[in-house]
mmCIF file of C-alpha atoms and ligand atoms in Angstrom:
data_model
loop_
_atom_site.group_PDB
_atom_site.id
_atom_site.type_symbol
_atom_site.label_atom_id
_atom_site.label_comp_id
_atom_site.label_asym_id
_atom_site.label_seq_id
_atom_site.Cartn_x
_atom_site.Cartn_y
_atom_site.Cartn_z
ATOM 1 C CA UNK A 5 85.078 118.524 112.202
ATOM 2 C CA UNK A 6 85.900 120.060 108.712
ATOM 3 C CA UNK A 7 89.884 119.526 108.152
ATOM 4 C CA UNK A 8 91.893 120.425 105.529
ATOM 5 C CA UNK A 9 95.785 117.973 105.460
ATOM 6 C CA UNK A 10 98.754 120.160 103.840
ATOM 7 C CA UNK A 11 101.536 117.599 103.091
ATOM 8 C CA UNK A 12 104.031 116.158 101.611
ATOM 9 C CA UNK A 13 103.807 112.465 101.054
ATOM 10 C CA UNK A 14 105.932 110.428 102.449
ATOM 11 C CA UNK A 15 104.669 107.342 103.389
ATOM 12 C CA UNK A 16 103.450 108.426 106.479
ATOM 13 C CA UNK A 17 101.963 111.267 105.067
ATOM 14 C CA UNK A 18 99.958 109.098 102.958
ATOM 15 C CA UNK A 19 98.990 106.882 106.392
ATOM 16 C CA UNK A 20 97.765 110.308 108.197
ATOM 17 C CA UNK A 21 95.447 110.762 105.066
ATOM 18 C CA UNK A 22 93.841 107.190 105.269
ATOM 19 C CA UNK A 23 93.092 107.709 108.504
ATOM 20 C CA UNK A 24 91.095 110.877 108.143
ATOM 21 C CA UNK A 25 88.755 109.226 105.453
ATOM 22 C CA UNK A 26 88.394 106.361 107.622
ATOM 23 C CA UNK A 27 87.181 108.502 110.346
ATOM 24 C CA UNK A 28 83.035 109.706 110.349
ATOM 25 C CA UNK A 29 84.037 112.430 112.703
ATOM 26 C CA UNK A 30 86.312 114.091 110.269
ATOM 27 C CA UNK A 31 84.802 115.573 106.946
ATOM 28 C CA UNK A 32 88.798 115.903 104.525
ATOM 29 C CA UNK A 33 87.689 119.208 102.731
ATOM 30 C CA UNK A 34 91.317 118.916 100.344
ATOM 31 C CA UNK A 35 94.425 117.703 100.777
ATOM 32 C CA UNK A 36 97.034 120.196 99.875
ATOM 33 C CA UNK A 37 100.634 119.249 98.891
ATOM 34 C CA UNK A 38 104.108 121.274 99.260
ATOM 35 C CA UNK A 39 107.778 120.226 98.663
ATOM 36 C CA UNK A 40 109.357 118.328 101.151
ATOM 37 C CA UNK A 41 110.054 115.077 101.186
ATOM 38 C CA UNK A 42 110.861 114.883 97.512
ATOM 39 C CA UNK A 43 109.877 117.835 95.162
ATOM 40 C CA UNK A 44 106.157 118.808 94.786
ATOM 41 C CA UNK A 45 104.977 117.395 91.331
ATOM 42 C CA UNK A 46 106.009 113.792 93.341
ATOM 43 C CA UNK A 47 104.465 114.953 96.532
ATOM 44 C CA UNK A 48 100.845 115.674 94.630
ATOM 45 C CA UNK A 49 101.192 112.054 92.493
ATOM 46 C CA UNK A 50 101.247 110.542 95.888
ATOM 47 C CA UNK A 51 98.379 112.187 97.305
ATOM 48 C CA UNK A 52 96.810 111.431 94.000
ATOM 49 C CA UNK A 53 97.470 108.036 94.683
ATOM 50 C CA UNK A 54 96.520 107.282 97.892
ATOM 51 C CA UNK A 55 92.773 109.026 97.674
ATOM 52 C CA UNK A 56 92.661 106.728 94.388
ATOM 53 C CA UNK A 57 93.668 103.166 96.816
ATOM 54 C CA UNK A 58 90.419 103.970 98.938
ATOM 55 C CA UNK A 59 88.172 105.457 96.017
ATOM 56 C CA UNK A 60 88.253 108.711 97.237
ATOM 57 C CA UNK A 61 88.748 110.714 94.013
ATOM 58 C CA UNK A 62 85.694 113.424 95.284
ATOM 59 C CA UNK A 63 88.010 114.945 97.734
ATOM 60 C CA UNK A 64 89.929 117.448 95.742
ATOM 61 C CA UNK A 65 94.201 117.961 95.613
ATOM 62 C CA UNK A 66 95.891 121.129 95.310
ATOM 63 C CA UNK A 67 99.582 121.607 94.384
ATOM 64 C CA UNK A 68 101.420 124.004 96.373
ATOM 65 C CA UNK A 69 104.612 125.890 96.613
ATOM 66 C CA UNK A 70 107.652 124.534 94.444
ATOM 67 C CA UNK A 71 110.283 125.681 96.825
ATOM 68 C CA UNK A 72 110.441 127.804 101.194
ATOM 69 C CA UNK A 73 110.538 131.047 101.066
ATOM 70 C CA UNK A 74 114.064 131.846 101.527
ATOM 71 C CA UNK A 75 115.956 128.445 101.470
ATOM 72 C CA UNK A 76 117.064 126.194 98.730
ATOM 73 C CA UNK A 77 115.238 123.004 98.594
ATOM 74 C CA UNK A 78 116.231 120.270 100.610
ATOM 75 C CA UNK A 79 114.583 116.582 100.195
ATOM 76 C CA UNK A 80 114.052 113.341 102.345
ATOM 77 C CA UNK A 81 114.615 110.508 99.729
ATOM 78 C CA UNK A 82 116.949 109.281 101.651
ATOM 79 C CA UNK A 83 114.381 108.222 104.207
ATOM 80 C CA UNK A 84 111.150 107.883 101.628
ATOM 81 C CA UNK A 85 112.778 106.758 98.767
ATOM 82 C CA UNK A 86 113.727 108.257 95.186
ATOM 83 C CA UNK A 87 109.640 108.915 94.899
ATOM 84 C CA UNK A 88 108.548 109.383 98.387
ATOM 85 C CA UNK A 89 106.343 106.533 98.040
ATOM 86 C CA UNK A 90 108.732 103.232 97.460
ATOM 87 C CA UNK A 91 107.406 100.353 98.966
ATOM 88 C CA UNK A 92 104.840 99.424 96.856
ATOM 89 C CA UNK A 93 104.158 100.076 93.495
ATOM 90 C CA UNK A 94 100.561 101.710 93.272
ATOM 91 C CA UNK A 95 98.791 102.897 89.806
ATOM 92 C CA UNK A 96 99.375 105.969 88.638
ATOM 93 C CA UNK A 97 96.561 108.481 89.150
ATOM 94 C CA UNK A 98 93.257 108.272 87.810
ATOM 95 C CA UNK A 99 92.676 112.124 87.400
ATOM 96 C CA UNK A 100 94.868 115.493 86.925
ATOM 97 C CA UNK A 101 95.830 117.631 89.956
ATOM 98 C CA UNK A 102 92.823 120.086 90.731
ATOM 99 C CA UNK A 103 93.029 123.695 89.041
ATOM 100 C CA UNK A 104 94.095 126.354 91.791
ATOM 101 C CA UNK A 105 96.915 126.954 94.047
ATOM 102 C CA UNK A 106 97.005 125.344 97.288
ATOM 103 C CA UNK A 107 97.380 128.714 99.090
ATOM 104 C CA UNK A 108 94.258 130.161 97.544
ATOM 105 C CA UNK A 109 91.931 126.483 98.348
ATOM 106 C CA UNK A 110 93.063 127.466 101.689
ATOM 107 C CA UNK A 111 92.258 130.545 101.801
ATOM 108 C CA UNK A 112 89.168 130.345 100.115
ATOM 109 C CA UNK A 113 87.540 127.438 102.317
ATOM 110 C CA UNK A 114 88.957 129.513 105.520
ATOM 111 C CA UNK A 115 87.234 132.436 104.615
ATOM 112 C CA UNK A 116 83.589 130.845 103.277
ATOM 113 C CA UNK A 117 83.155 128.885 106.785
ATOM 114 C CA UNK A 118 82.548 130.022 109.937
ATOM 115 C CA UNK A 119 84.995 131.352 112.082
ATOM 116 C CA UNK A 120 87.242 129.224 114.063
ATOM 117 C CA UNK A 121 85.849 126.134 112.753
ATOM 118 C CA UNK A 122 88.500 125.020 110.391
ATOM 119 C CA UNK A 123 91.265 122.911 111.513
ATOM 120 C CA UNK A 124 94.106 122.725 109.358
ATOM 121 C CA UNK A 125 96.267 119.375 109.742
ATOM 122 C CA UNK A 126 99.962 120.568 108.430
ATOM 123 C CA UNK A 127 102.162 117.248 107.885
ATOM 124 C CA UNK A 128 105.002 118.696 106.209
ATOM 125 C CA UNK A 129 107.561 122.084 105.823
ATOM 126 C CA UNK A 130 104.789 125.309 106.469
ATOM 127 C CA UNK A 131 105.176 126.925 103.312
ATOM 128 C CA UNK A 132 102.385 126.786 102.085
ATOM 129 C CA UNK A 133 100.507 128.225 105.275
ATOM 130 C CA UNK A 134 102.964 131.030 105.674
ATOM 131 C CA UNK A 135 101.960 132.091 101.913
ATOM 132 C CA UNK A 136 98.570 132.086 103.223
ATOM 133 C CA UNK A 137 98.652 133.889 106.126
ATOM 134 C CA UNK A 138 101.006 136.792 103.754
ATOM 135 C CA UNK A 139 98.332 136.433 101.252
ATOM 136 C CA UNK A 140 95.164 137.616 103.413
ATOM 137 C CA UNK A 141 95.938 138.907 106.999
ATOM 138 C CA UNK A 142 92.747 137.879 108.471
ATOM 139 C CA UNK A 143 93.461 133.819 108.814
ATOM 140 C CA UNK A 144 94.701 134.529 111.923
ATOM 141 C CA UNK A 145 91.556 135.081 112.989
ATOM 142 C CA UNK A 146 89.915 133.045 111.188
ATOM 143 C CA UNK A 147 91.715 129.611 111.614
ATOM 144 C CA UNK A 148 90.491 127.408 114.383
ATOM 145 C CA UNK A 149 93.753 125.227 115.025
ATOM 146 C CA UNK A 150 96.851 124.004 113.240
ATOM 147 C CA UNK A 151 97.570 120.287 114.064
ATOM 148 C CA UNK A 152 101.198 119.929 113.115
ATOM 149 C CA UNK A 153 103.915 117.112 113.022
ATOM 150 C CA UNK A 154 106.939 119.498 113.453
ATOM 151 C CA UNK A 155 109.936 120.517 115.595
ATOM 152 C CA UNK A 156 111.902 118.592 118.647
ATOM 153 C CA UNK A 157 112.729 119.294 122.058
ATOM 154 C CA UNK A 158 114.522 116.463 124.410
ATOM 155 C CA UNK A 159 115.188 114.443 121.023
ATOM 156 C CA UNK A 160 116.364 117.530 119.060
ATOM 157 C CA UNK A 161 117.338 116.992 115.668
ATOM 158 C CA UNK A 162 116.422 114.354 112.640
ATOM 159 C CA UNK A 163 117.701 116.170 109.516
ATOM 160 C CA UNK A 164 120.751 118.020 111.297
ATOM 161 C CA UNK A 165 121.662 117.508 114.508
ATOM 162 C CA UNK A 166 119.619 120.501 115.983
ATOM 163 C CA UNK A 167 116.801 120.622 113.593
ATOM 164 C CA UNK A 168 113.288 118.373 112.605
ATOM 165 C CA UNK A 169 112.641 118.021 108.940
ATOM 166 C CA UNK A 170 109.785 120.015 108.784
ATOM 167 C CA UNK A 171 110.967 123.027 110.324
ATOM 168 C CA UNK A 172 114.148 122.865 108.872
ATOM 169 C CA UNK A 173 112.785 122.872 104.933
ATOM 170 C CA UNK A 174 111.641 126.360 105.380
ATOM 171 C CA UNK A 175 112.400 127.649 109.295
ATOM 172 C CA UNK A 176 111.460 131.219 107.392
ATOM 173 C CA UNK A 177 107.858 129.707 106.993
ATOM 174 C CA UNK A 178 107.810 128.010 110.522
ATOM 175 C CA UNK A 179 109.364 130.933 111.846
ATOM 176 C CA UNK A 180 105.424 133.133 110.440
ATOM 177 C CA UNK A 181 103.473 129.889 111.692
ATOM 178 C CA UNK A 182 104.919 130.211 114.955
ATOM 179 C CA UNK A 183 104.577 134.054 115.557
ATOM 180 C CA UNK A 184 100.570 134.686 114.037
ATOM 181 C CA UNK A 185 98.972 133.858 117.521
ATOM 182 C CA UNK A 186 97.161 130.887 115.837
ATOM 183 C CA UNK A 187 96.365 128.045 118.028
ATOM 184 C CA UNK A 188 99.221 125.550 117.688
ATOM 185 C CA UNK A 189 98.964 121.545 118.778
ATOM 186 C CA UNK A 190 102.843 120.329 118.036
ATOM 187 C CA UNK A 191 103.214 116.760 117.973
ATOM 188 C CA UNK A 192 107.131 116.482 117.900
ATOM 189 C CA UNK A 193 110.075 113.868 117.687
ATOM 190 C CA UNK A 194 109.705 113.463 121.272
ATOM 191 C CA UNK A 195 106.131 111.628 120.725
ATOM 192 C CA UNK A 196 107.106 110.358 117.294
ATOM 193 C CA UNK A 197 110.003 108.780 118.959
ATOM 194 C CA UNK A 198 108.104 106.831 121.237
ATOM 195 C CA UNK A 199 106.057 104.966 118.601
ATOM 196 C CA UNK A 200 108.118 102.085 116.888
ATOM 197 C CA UNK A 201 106.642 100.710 114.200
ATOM 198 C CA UNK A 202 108.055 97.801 115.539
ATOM 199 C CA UNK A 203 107.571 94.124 113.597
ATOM 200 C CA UNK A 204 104.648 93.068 115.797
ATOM 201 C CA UNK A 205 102.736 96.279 115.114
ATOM 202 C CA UNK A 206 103.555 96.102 111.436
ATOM 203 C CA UNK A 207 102.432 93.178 110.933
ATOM 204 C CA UNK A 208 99.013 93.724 112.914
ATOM 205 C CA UNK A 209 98.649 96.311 110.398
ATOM 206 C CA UNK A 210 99.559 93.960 107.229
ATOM 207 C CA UNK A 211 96.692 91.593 108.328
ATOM 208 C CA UNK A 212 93.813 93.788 108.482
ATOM 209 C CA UNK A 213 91.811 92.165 105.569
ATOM 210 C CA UNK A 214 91.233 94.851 103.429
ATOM 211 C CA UNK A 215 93.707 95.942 100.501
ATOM 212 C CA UNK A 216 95.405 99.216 102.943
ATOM 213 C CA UNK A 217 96.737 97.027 105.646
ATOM 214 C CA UNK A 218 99.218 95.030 103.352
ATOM 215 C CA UNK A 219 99.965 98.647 101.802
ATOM 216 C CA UNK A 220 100.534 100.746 104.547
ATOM 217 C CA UNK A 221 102.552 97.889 106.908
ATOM 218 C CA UNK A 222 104.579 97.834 102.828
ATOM 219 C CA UNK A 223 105.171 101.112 103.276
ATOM 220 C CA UNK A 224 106.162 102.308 106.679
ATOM 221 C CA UNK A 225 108.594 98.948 106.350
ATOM 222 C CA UNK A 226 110.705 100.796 103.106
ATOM 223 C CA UNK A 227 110.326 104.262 105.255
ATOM 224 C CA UNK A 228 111.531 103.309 108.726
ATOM 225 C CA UNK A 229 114.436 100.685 107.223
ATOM 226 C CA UNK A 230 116.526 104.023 107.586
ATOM 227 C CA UNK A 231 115.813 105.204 111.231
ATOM 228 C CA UNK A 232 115.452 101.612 112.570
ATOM 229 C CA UNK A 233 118.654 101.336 111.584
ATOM 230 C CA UNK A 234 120.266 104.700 112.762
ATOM 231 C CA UNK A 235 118.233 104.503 116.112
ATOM 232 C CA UNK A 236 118.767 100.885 117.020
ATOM 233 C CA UNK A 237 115.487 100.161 117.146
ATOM 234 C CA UNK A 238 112.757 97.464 116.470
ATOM 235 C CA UNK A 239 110.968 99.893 113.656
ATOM 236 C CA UNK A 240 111.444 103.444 113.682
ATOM 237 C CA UNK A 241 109.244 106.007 115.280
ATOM 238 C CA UNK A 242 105.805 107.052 113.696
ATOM 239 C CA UNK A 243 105.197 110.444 112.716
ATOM 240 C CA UNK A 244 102.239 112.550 111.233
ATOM 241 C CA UNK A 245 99.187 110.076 112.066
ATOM 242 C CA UNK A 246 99.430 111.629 115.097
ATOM 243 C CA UNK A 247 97.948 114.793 114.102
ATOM 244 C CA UNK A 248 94.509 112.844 112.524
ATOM 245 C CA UNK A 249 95.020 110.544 115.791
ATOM 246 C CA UNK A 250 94.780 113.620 118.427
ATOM 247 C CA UNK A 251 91.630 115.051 116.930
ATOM 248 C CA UNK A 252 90.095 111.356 117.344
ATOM 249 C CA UNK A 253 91.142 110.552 120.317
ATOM 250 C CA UNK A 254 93.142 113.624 122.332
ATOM 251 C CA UNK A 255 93.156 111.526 125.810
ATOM 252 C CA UNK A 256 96.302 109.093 124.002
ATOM 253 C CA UNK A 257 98.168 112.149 124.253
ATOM 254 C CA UNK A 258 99.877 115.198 127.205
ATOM 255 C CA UNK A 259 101.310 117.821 126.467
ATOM 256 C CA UNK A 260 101.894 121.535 128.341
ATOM 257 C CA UNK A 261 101.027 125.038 126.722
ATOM 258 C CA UNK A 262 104.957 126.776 125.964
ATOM 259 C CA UNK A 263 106.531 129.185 124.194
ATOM 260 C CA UNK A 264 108.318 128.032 120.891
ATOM 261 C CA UNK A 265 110.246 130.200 119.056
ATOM 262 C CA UNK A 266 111.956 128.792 115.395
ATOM 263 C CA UNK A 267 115.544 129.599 114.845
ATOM 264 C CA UNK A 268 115.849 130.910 111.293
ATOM 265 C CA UNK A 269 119.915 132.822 111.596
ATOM 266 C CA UNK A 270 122.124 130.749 113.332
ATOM 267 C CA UNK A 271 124.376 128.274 110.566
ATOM 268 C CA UNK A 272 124.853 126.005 113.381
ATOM 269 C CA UNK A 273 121.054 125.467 114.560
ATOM 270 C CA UNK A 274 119.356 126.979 111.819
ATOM 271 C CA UNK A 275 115.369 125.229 112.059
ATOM 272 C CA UNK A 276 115.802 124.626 115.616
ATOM 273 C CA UNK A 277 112.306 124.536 117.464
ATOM 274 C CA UNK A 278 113.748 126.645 121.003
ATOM 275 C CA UNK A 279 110.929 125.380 123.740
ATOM 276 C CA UNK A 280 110.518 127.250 126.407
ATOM 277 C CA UNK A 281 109.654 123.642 128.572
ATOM 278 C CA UNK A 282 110.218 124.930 131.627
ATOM 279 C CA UNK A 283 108.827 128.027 131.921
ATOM 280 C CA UNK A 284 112.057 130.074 132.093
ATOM 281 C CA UNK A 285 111.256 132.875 130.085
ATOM 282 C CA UNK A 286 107.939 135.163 130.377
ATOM 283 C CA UNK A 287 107.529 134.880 126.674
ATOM 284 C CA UNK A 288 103.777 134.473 125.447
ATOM 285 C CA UNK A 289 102.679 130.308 125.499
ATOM 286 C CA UNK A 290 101.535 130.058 121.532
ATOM 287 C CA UNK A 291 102.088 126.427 121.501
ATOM 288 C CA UNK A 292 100.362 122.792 123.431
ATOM 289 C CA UNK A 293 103.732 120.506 122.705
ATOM 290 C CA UNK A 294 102.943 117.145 123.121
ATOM 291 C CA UNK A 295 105.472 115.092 125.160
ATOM 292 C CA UNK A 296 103.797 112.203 126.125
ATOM 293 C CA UNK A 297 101.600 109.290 123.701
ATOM 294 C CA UNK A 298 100.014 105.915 125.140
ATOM 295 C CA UNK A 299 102.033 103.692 122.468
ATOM 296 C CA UNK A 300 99.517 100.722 122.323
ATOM 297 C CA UNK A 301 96.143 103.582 122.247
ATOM 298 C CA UNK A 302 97.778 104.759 118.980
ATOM 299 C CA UNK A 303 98.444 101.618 117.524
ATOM 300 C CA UNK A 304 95.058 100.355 118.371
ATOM 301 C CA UNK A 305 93.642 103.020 116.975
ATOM 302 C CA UNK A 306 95.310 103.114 113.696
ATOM 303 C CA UNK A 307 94.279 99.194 113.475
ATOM 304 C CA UNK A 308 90.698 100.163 114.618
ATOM 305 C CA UNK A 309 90.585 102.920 111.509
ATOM 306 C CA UNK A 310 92.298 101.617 109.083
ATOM 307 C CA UNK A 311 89.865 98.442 109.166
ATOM 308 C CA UNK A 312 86.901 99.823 107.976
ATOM 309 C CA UNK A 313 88.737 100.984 104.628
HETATM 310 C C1 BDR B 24 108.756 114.590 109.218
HETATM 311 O O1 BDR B 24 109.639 114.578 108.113
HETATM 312 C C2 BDR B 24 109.098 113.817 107.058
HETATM 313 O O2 BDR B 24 110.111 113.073 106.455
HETATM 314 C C3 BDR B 24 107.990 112.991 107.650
HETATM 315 O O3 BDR B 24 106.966 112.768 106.694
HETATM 316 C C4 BDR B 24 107.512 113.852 108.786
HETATM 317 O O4 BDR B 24 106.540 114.791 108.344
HETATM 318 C C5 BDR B 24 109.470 114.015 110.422
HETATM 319 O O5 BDR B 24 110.532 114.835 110.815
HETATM 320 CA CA1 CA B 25 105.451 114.618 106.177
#
């Protein structure tokens, strides 16, 4: 399946990739990169940098939008660290950025392939899809699926107290995503929260003999220092493999179609996914929100993977 990963990395950003190239049944047509967890020159060194750890300089990076739509800025280094990436200390990249916007790569490889058979794999704030879909109307039509780590429902918020990261960047963006009648798979806190990277799992990971274990069990230890620690928990929860992780292996996961509608006025809950769980309004289902994730499946299979790196 031909996937292109829009992100922000982020440590687990940069896991999410690794696991797509370690995968024969996914073919990584670009990675493209948007401001989010720290500002988007950083974002595209790190995806620079982790296609260089496996050798994978042939799949091409786009930079993408600077800023959301609407919003000011707002960053995650207090989760990811002053470059996203702390952790380890990786090279820095072996080539320049590719030439081209983000939104027009995406566009582009929408439009030359078949209908419906592009799945794009959105790991950070939407910007740069909502561009996309402003830029030429018939994406809707054309996009197979959007796999995204985004929103909350029974663990609400991470960067306020009603709101996910991702949505909250740019809820103006999320807001676009939401509404275009694209086929949505959410994977949201309330999965992520049920995946500890605790310090059995981590260090599974750190002894797969090859030179990404001891990287990625390095880096989801600096990331998830700071939830561990707010949550009380042995390692903190694991998010945006899970989007590369359902299109391997969608039977880990359950999940019901809803309604989800972003909040993008109120001060108070501004970013807030609203999920209509339980049916309650008549309001059009343009969303399959996970809820549940075998724990051990996913950690299995993000051993199995990242071995063959
Ligand atoms: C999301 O926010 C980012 O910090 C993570 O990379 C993930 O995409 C979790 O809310
Ligand atoms: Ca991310």
């Amino acid at each position: 399946m031909k996937i292109i990963i829009d992100t922000d990395p982020g440590q687990d950003d940069a896991l999410t990739i690794l696991l797509a190239l370690a995968s024969p049944e996914i073919e990584l047509l670009g990675v493209t990169t948007v401001a989010g967890n720290v500002r988007v020159a950083q974002t595209t060194e790190n995806a620079l940098k982790t296609l260089d750890l496996v050798g994978r300089t042939d799949i091409p990076v786009y930079a993408g939008a600077e800023r959301p739509l609407i919003r000011p800025g707002v960053t995650a280094t207090h989760v990811h660290g002053k470059t996203g990436f702390e952790g380890v200390d990786l090279p820095p990249p072996s080539r320049p950025v590719s030439s081209g916007h983000a939104v027009d790569f995406i566009i582009r490889t929408v439009m030359e392939n078949p209908p419906g058979t592009i799945t794009l794999c959105t790991i950070g704030p939407l910007t740069n899809i909502a561009l996309a879909l402003a830029k030429e109307a018939a994406l809707r039509e054309r996009i197979g699926q959007i796999v995204m780590m985004s929103c909350a429902f029974s663990e609400v918020g991470n960067i306020t107290p009603a709101a996910e990261f991702n949505i909250y960047v740019d809820p103006h963006a999320a807001r676009m995503v939401f509404d275009s009648g694209i086929r949505l798979v959410v994977f949201p806190l309330d999965v992520t929260h049920q995946l500890h990277t605790s310090k059995a799992r981590l260090e599974r990971i750190e002894a797969i003999p090859n030179r990404v274990g001891p990287v990625v069990a390095a880096w989801l230890r600096f990331e998830k220092r700071f939830e561990a620690t707010k949550y009380g928990t042995d390692g903190g929860p694991l998010h945006d493999p899970n989007t590369v992780l359902w299109l391997l292996k969608p039977e880990l996961y359950r999940g019901r179609q809803v309604n989800v509608e972003i909040e993008t006025d109120s001060a108070l809950t501004l970013g807030m996914s609203v999920v209509d769980w339980w049916g309650i309004t008549e309001k059009k289902k343009n969303a399959l929100f996970m809820r549940e994730v075998d724990a051990d499946g996913v950690y299995d299979l993000v051993v199995e993977r990242l071995s063959v790196l």
